[in-house]
Amino acid sequence: MVSASSILFPAIAQLLFSVLILTTNVIAYHHDESTIPSTLDGPFKPVTVPLDKSFRGNAVDLPDTDPRVQRRAAGFQPEQISVSLSSTYDSVWISWITGEFQIGDHIKPLDPKTVASIVRYGKLKYSLTHRATGYSLVYNQLYIFQGLQNYTSGIIHHVRLKGLKPNTLYYYECGDPSIAAMSETYHFRTMPVSNPKSYPSRIAIVGDLGLTYNTTSTVSHMITNNPDLVLLVGDVCYANLYLTNGTGADCYSCSFSNSPIHETYQPRWDYWGRYMQPLLSKVPIMVVEGNHELEEQAQNQTFVAYSSRFAFPSKESESPSTFYYSFNAGGIHFIMLGAYTCYDKSGDQYKWLKRDLAKVDRAVTPWVVATWHAPWYSTYTAHYREAECMRVAMEDLLYNYAVDVVFNGHVHAYERSNRVYNYTLDPCGPVHITVGDGGNREKMSITHADEPGNCPEPSTTPDKIVGGFCAFNFTSGPAAGKFCWDRQPDYSAFRESSFGHGILEVKNETHALWTWHRNQDLYDGHADIIYIVRQPDRCPDEPLKKHMDAGCIGHQATTNHGEDRED
């Protein structure tokens, strides 16, 4: 016989827990504004938080036996469901996968035509009166070398919903009703209309996420902060830390140096999609490629899984590529740039970026935020000045169009800059923030290039994917004549080696609150907090400034691939 107390006490405990979480959320977002610094108080003296050697993180991948990554869908039932944004509030993409992947020596790709791509949706949960159809595809990861296992995906579906109202909750089901293979009902909320008074409440920024036990901590903290949108600034699931037989390592080149090609274990993508579905089926995610999405295969194909699994508003933002695109979220214009495709001034990406920036109406979207994977301003030895050629090519363009904030990943630590341009403190330069510490298997970056004995050889710094050498010695300032500073650089305001994520809350046309949350802290804690303040009168959008058509700052780029680095 079940006693009343055995039912009542757990219920009370659950109620108290819910109240605690609710109270925590309220506390977390009622900051004492009088104590929060702003960029107007800067530039700040550089701060380095000492390394907590007791916390190196549990950077161990979730195994394929974890129930959170196992396939639960039967037959052609949808799985790995996610939402992503189009270029404006009135449209979103719904993506999912049906059917099972295959891996081995003898694989036969599924026929995408066998399953329809349909979404039924509406404002009422039990009255999904609208219907949209999309397209589907299957991708392969193939190798020409004997003994390597090939992969073919399930059927990937992308459906674009149009004509949506701003800041509105919609319910939806996806799948193929003709074969009784529809999902359960999910929901999402559209972005606010684009104007200077309207913004998403909270935008989560995370990089180098992976699928480790640290990842689960990061995602748990991120969910507690109740984001309206997630930006993943490259390096998704780290499938390329594995051989095709499923054997993984923290450092691929260290453990598998005899592999004839850099292998990848594609099921890790499916595991990641299953784990993330509870969040991404209701909160939109926008992704840009990182170096771990390269995934080379037969016929010199690269980035195939990345380009196939996510829906991108490339066409809507007039981009010819999945590597770079833009979109609006309320009064914010987001620009997602590709660090692993051509960024020269004569290339398509640069020309697209120039057109995109020229079209931004700051009276409608006052804030312009740019993201890409490899940071331009980082003081860690990992990837030090690796993206210098991209900075040389594009920094003037971002500066002259008054981009407000830049988010990056790649370096597995947290760092926030003072406002900076061309390595010099500048009140009109963007704030650069590196959040490449989402939980990946490769562990944290902990050494700084400005510490004695840590400055890397210049020949080791060029990016091995795109190539080019632009990182010469500094010609002026405190580091003149040197490749590294001999102290924490003036442009580096705050740095710390810990796993975590960030939350951006744009309050109005001029003020945005940025908080960075460490995984080891309580849910209501933050390790870094600042108001980022725009000064449009002081720093107007003037594309005809003298820097606009400057060359490569006196340096000719040459191909130099450097050493094989992971991260």
Coordinates of C-alpha atoms in Angstrom, one line a residue, residues 249-257 564 566:
A249 CA 41.4 10.7 -29.0
D250 CA 41.9 14.2 -27.4
C251 CA 44.5 15.0 -30.1
Y252 CA 44.0 13.4 -33.5
S253 CA 47.4 14.2 -35.0
C254 CA 49.1 12.9 -31.8
S255 CA 47.3 9.6 -31.7
F256 CA 46.6 8.8 -35.4
S257 CA 49.6 10.1 -37.2
D564 CA 49.3 20.8 -37.6
E566 CA 44.2 20.8 -33.2

